[in-house]
PDB file of C-alpha atoms in Angstrom:
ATOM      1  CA  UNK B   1      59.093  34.917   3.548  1.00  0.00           C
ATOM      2  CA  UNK B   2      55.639  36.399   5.004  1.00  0.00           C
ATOM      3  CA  UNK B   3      52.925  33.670   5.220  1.00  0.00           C
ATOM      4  CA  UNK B   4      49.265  33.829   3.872  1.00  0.00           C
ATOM      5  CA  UNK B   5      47.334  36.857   5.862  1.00  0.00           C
ATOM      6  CA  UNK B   6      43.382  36.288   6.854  1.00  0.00           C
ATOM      7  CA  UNK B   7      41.271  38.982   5.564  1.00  0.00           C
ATOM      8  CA  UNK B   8      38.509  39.660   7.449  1.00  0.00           C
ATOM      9  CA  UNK B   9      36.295  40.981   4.580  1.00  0.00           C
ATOM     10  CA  UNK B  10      37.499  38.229   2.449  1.00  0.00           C
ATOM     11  CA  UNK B  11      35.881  36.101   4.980  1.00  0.00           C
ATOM     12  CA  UNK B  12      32.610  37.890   5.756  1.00  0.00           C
ATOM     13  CA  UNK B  13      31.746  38.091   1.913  1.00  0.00           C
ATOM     14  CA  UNK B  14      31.974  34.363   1.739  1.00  0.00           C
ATOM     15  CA  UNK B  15      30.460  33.432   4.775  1.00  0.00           C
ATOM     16  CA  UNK B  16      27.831  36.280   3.288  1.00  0.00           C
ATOM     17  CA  UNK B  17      27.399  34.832   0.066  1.00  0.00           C
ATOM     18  CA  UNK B  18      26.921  31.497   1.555  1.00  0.00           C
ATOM     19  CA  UNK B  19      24.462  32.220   3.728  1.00  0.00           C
ATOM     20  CA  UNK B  20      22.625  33.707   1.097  1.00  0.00           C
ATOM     21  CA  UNK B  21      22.418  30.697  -1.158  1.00  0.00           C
ATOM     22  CA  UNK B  22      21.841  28.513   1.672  1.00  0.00           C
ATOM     23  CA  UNK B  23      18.491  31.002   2.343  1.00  0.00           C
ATOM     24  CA  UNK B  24      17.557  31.806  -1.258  1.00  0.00           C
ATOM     25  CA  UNK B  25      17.473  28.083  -2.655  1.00  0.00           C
ATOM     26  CA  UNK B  26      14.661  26.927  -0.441  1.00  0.00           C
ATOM     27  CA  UNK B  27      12.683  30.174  -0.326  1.00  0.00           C
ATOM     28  CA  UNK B  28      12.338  30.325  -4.168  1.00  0.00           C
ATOM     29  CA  UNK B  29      11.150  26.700  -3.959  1.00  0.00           C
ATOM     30  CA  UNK B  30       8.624  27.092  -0.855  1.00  0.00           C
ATOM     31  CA  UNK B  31       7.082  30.867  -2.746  1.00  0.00           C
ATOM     32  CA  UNK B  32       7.704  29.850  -6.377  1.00  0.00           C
ATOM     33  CA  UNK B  33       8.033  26.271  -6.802  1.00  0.00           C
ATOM     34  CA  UNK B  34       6.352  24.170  -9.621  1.00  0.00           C
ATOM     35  CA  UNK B  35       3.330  22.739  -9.047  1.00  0.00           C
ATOM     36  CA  UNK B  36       5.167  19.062  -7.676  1.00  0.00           C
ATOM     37  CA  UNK B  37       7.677  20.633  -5.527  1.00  0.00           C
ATOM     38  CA  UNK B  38       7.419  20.518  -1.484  1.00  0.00           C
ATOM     39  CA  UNK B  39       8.714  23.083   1.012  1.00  0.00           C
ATOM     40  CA  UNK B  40      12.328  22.753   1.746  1.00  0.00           C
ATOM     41  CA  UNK B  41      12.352  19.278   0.382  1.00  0.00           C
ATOM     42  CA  UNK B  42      14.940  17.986  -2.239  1.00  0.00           C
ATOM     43  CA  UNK B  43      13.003  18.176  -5.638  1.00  0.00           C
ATOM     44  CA  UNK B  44      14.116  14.404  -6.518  1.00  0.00           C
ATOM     45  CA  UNK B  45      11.605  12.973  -4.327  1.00  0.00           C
ATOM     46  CA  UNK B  46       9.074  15.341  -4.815  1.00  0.00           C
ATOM     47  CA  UNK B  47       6.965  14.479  -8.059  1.00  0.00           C
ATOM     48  CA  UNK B  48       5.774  11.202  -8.908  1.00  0.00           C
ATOM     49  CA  UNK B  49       3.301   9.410 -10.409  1.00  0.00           C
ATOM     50  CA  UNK B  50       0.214   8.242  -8.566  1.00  0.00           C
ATOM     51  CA  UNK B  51      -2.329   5.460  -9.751  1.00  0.00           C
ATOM     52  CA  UNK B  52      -5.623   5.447  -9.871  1.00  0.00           C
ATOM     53  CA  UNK B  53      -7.613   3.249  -8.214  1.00  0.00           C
ATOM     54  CA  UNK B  54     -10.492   1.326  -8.408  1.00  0.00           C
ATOM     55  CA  UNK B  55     -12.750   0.005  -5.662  1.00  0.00           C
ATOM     56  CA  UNK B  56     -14.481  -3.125  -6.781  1.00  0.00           C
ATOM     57  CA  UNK B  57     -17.968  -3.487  -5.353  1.00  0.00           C
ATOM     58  CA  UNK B  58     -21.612  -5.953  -5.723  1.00  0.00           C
ATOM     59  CA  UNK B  59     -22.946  -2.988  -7.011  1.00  0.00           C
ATOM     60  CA  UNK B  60     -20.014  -1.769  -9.467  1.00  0.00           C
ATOM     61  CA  UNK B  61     -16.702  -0.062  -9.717  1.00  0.00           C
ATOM     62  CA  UNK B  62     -15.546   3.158  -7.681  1.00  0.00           C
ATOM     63  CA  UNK B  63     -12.956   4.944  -9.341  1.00  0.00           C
ATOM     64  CA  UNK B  64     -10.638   6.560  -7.003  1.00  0.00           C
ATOM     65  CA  UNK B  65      -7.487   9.416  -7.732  1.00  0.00           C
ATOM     66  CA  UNK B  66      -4.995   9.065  -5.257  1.00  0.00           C
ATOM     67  CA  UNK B  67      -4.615  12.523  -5.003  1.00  0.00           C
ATOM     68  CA  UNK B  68      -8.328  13.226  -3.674  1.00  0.00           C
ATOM     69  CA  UNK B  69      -7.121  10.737  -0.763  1.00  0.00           C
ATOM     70  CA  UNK B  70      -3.512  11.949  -0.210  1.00  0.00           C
ATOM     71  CA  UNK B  71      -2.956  15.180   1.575  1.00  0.00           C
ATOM     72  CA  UNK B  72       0.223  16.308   0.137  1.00  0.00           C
ATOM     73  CA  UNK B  73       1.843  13.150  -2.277  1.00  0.00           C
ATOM     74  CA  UNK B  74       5.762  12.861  -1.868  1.00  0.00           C
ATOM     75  CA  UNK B  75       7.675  10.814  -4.443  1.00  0.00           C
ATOM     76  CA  UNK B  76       9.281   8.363  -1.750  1.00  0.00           C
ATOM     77  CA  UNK B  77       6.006   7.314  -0.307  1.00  0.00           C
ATOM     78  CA  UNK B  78       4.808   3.852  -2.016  1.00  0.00           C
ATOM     79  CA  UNK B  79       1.257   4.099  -2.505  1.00  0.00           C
ATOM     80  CA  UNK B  80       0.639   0.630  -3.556  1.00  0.00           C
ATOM     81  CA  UNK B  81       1.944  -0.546   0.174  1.00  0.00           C
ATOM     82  CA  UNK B  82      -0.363   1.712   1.778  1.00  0.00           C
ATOM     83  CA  UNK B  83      -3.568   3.050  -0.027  1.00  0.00           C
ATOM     84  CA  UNK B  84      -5.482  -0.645  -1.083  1.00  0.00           C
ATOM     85  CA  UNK B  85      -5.327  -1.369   2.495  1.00  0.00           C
ATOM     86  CA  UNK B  86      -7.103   2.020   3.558  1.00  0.00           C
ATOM     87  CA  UNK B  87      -9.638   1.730   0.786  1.00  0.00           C
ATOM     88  CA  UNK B  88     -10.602  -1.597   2.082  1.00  0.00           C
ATOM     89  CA  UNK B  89     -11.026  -0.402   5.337  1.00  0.00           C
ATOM     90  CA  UNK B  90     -12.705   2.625   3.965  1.00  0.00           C
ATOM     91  CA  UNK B  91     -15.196   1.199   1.612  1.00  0.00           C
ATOM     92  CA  UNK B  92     -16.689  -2.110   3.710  1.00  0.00           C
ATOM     93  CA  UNK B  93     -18.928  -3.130   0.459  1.00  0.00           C
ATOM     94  CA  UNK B  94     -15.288  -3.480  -1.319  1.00  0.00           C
ATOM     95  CA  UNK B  95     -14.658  -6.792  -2.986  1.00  0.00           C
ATOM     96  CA  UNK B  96     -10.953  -6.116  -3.964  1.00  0.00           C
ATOM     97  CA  UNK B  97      -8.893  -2.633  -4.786  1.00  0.00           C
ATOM     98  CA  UNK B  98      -7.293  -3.056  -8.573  1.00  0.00           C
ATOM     99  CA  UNK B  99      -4.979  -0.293  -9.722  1.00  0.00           C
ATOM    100  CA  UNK B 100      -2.064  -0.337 -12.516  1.00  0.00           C
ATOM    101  CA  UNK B 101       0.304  -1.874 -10.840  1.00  0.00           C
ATOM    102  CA  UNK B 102      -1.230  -4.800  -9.193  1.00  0.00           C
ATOM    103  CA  UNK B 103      -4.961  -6.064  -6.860  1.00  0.00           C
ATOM    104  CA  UNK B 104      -5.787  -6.471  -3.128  1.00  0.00           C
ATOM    105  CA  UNK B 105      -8.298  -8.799  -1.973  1.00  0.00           C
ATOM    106  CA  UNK B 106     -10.391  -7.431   0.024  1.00  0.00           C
TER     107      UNK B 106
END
């Protein structure tokens, strides 16, 4: 009885094929993507949903889109932990930052 025999073009269209996926996958996403995906990310943490803040000042409200202030949004980073702070740091005049999800007092 003869054991299994490697193939050596067996093994080079696999390892060819493979490498291919491995390369096409992220390309399509980084040149074609949708609008929410990022470059050689994994799409589950890519698109979210920001809020919109608002700045509250003596002399009114500022309404602000979190995507004006965010360079490039990612779906794992927690905006309400980071942005109310910045605002109030941004905006001296500001009161307290309200947005859907909750306030900061300023």
């Amino acid at each position: 009885m003869t054991g299994w025999r490697w193939n050596p073009r067996i093994a080079a269209v696999c390892l060819a094929l493979f490498l291919v996926v491995q390369l096409t996958v992220p390309l399509t996403r980084m040149i074609g993507g949708d609008e929410g995906s990022q470059r050689f990310g994994w799409q589950m943490f890519t698109t979210a949903s920001f809020f919109d803040f608002e700045v509250v000042t003596p002399s009114g409200v500022i309404q602000i889109d979190a995507d004006d202030v965010v360079a490039k949004p990612r779906g794992d980073m927690h905006l309400d932990d980071l942005l109310p702070p910045h605002l109030c740091a941004t905006y001296p005049e500001a009161i307290r930052v309200t947005w859907s999800e909750g306030e900061l007092e300023c």
